[in-house]
mmCIF file of C-alpha atoms in Angstrom:
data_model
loop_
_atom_site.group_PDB
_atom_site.id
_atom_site.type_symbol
_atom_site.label_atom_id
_atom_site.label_comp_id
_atom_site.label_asym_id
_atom_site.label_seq_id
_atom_site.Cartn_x
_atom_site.Cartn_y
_atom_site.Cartn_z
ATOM 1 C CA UNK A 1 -38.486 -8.842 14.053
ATOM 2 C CA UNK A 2 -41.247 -6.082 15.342
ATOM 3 C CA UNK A 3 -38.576 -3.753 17.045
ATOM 4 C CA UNK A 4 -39.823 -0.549 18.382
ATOM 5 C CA UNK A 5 -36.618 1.721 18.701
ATOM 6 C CA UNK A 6 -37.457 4.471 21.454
ATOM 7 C CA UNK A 7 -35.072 7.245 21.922
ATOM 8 C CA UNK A 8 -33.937 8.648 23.882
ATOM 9 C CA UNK A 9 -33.461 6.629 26.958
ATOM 10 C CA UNK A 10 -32.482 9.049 29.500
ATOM 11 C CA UNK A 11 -33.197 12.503 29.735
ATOM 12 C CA UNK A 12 -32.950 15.586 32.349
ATOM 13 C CA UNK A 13 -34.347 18.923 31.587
ATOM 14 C CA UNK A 14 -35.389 21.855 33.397
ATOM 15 C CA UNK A 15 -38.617 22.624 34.903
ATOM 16 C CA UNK A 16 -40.865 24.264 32.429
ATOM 17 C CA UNK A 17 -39.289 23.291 29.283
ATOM 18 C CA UNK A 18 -40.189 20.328 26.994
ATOM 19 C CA UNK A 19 -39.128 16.720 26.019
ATOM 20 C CA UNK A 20 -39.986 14.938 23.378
ATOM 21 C CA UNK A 21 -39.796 11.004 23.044
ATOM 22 C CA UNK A 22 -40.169 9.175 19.915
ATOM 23 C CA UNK A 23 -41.193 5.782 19.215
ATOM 24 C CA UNK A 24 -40.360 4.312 15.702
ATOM 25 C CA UNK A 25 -41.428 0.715 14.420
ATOM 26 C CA UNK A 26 -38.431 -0.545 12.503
ATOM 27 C CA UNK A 27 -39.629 -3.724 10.703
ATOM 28 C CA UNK A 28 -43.505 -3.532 10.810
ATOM 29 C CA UNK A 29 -46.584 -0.435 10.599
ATOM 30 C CA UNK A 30 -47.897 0.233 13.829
ATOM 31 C CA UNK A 31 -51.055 1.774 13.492
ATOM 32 C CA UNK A 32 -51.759 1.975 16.895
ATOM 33 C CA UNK A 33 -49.313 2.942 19.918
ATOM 34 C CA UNK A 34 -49.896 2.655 23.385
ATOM 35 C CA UNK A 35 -47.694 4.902 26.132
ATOM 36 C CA UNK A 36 -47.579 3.859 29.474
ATOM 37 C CA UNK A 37 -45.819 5.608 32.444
ATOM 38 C CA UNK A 38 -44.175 3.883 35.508
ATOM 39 C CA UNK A 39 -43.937 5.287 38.682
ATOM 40 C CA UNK A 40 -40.850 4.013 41.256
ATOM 41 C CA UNK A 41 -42.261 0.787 42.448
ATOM 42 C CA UNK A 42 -45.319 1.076 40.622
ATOM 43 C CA UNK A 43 -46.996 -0.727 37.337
ATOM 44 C CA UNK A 44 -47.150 0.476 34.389
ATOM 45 C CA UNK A 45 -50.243 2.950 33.644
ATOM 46 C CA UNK A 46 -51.507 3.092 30.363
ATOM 47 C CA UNK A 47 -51.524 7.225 29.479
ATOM 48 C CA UNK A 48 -52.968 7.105 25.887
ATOM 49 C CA UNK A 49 -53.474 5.112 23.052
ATOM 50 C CA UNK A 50 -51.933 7.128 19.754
ATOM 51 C CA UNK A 51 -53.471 6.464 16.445
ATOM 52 C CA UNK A 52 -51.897 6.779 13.421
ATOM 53 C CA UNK A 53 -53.695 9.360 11.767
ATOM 54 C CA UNK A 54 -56.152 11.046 14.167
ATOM 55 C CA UNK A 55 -56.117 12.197 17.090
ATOM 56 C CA UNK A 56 -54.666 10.307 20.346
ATOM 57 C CA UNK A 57 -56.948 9.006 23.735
ATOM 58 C CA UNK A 58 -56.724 9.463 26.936
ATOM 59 C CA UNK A 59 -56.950 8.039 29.883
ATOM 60 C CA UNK A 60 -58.937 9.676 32.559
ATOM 61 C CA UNK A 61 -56.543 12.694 34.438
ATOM 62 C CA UNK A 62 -53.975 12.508 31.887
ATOM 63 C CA UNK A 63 -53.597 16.279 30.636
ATOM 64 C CA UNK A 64 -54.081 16.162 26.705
ATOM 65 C CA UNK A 65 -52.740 19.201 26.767
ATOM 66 C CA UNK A 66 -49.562 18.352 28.456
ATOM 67 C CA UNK A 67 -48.751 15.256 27.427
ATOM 68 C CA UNK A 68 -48.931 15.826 23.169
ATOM 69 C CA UNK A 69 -49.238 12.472 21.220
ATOM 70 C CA UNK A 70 -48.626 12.634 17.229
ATOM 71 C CA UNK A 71 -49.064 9.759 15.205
ATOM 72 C CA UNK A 72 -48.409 10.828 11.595
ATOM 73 C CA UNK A 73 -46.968 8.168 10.120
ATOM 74 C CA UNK A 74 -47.171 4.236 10.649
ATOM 75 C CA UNK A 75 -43.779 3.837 12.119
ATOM 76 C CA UNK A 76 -43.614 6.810 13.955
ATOM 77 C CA UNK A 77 -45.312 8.166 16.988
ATOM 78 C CA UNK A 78 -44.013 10.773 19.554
ATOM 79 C CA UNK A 79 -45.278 11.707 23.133
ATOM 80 C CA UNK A 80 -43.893 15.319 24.153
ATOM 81 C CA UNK A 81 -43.987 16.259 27.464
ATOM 82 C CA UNK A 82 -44.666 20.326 27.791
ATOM 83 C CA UNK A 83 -44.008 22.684 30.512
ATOM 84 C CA UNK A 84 -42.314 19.279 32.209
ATOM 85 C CA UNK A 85 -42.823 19.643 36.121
ATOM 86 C CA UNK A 86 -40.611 17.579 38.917
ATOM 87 C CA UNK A 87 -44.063 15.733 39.398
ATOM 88 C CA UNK A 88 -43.957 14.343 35.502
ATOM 89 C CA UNK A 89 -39.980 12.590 36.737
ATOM 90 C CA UNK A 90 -40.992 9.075 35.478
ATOM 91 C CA UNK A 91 -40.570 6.143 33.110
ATOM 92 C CA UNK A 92 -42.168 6.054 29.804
ATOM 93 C CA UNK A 93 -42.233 3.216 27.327
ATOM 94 C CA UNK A 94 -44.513 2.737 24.163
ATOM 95 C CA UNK A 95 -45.798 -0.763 22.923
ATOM 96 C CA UNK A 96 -47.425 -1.569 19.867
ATOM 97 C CA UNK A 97 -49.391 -4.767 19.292
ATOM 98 C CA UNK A 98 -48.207 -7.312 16.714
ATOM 99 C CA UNK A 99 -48.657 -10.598 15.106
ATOM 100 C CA UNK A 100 -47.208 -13.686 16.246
ATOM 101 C CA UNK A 101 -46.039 -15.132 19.107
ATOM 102 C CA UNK A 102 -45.836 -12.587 21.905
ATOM 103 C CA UNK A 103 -48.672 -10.131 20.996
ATOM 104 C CA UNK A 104 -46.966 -7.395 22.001
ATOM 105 C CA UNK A 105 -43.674 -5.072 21.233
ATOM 106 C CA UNK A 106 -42.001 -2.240 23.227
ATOM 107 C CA UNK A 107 -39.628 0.304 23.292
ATOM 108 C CA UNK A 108 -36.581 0.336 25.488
ATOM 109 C CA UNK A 109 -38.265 3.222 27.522
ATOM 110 C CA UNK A 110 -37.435 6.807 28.295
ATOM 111 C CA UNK A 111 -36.234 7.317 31.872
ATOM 112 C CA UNK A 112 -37.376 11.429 32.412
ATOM 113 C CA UNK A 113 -35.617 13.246 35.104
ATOM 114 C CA UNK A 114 -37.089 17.086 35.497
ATOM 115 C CA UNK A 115 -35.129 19.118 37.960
ATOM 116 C CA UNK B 1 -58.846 -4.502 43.725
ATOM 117 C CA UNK B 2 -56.405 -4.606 41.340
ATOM 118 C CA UNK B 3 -57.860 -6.708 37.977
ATOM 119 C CA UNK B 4 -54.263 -8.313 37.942
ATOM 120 C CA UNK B 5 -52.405 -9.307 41.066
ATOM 121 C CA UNK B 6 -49.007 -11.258 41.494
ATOM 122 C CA UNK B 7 -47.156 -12.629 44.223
ATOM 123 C CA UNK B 8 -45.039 -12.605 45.870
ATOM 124 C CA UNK B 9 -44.137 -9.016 45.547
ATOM 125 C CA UNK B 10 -39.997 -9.947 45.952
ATOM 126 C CA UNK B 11 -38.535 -13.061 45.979
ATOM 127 C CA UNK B 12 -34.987 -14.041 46.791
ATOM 128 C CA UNK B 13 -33.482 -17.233 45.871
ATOM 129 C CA UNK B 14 -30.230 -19.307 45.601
ATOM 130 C CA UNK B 15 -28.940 -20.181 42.509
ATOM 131 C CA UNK B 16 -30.518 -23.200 41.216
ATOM 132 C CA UNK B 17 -33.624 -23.220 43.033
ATOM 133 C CA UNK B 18 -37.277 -23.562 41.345
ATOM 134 C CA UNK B 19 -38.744 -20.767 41.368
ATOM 135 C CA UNK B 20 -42.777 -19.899 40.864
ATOM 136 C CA UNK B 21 -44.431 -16.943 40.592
ATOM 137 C CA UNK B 22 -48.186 -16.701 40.678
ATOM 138 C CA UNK B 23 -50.951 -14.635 38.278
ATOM 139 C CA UNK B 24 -54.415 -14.098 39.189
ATOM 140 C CA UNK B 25 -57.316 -11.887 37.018
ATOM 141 C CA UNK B 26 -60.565 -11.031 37.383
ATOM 142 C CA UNK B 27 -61.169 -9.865 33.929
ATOM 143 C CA UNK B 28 -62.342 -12.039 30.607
ATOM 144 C CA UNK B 29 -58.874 -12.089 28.589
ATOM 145 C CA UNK B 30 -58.339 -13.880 25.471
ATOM 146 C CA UNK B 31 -54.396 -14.601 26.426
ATOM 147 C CA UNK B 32 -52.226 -13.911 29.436
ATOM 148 C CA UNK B 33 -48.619 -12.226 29.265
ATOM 149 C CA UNK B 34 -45.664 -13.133 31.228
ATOM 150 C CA UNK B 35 -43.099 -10.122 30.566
ATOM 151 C CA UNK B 36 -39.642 -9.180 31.970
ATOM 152 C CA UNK B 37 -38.302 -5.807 32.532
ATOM 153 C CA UNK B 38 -34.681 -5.179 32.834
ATOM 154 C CA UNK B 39 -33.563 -2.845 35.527
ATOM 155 C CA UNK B 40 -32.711 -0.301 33.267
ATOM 156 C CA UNK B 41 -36.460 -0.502 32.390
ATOM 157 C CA UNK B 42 -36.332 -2.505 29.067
ATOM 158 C CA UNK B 43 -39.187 -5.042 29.170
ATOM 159 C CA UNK B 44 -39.072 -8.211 27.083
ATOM 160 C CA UNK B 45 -42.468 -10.332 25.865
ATOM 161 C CA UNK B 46 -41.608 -13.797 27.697
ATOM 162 C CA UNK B 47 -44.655 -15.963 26.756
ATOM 163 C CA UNK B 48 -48.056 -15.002 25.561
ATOM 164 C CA UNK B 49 -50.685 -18.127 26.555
ATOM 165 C CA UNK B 50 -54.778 -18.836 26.206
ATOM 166 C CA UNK B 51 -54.383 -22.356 27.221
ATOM 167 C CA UNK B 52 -52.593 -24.728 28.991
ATOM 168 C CA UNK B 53 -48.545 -24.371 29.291
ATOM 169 C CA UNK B 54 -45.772 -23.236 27.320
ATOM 170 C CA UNK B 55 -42.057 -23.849 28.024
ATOM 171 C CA UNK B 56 -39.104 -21.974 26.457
ATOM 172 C CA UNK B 57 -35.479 -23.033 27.994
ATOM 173 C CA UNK B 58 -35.292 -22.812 31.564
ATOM 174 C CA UNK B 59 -38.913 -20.961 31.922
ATOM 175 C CA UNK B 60 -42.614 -22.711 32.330
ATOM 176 C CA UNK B 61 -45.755 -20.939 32.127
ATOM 177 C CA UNK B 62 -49.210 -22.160 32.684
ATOM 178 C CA UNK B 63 -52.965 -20.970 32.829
ATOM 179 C CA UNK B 64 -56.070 -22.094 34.189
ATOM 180 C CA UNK B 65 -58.360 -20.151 32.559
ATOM 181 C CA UNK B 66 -61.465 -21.730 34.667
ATOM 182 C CA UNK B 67 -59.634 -20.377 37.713
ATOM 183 C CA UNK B 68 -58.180 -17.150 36.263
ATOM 184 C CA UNK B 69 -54.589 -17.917 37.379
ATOM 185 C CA UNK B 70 -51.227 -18.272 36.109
ATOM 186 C CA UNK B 71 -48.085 -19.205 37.412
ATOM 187 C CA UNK B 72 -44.348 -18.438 35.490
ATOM 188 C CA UNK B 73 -41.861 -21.040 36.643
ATOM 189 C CA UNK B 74 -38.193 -20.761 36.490
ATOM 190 C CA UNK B 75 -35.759 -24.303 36.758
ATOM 191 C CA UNK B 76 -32.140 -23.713 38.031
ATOM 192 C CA UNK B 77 -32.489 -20.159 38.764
ATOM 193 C CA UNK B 78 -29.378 -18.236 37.429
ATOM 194 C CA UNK B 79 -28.148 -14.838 38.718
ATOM 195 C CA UNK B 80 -28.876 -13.821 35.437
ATOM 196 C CA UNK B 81 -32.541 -14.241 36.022
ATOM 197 C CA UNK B 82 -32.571 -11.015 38.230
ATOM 198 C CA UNK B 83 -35.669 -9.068 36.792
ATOM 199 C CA UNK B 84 -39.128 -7.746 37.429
ATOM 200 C CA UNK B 85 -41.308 -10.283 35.976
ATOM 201 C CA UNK B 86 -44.979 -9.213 35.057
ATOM 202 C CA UNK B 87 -47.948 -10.871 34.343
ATOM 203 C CA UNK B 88 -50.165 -8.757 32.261
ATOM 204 C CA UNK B 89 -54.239 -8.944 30.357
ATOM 205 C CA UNK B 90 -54.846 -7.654 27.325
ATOM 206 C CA UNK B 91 -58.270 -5.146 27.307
ATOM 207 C CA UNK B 92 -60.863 -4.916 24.711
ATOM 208 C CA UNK B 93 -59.454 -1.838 23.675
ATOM 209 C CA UNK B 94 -55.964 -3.565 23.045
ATOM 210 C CA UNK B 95 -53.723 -1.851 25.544
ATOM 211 C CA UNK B 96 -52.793 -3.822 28.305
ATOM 212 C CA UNK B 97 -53.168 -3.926 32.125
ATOM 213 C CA UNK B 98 -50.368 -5.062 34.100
ATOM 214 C CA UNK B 99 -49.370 -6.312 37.816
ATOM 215 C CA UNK B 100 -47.235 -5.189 39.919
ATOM 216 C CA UNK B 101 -44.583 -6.881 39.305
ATOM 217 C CA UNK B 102 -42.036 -9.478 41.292
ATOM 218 C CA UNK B 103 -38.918 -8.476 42.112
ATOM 219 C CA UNK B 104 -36.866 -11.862 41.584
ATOM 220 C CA UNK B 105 -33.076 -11.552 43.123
ATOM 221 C CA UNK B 106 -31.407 -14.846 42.449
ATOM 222 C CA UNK B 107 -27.697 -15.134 44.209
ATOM 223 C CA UNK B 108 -25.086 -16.950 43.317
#
């Protein structure tokens, strides 16, 4: 139980154009989502938290404006990545928080490749 | 200083070794969180602990939560076992913060 399905898992686009990701919770309501991008050889950083509902935060020199979070329903949140740069090349992967043993769920992660 | 560190940073073994990998924190938590990730990237919740130890199959993890430390223990290391582990805290805001990571390469 308390799968998040994350699609898609690899992607390459162009510089300047956008990529979305989506993160859907199959078996429970996530009302809150947490993205977190991973640098080669680096830990994951935590980029926003997405709330279904309102409006997403942001950690401190994360672009709001670049990296768009929607959270409209409870088993569905997207991060879209505009006007994608070389520089944005990374790993994402959203986690929700649930009950039970573990605490926490997460996508299979989105490996982003911008050339 | 990083609020979570881990070590060592890689580790090689020989299959069927014990292997340990250490956790320390220097923030309040209310539970500690060993993960795995997958080299594709895929991470997987291994154990989340407040107190004491927990044991599932071949892995072992304990806290100390006087000392802020935790240690994941794998018996008869397997190739299989290849992964980053991560220890990782839970903030008050609910996301969480993680290490860095071990690199664990277990041959055969």
């Amino acid at each position: 139980g308390a799968v998040v399905s994350q699609h898609p898992s690899r992607v390459i686009c162009k510089s300047g154009t956008s990529v979305k990701i989506e993160c859907r919770s199959l078996d429970f309501q996530a009302t809150t989502m947490f993205w977190y991008r991973q640098f080669p050889k680096q830990s994951l950083m935590l980029m926003a938290t997405s709330n279904e509902g309102s409006k997403a935060t942001y950690e401190q020199g994360v672009e709001k404006d670049k990296f768009l979070i929607n959270h409209a329903s409870l088993t569905l949140s997207t991060l879209t990545v505009t006007s994608a740069h070389p520089e944005d090349s990374s790993f994402y992967i959203c986690s929700a928080r649930i009950q039970g043993l573990y605490g926490y769920t997460f996508g299979s992660g989105t490996r982003l490749t911008v050339v | 200083k990083n609020e979570v560190e881990q070590s060592p940073q890689n580790l090689t073994a020989q299959e069927g070794e014990f292997i340990t990998i250490n956790c320390s924190y220097s923030v309040g938590i209310s539970a500690l969180h060993w993960l795995q990730q997958h080299p594709g990237g895929g991470i997987v919740s291994l154990f989340m602990l407040s107190s004491g130890k927990k044991k599932h199959g071949r892995l072992i993890a304990t806290i100390n939560i006087q000392e802020k430390h935790s240690s994941l223990h794998i018996t008869a290391s397997h190739p299989r076992d290849s992964a980053v582990y991560i220890c990782a805290a839970p903030r008050s805001q609910g996301n969480l913060i993680f290490g860095k990571g071990t690199k664990l390469s277990v041959k055969p």
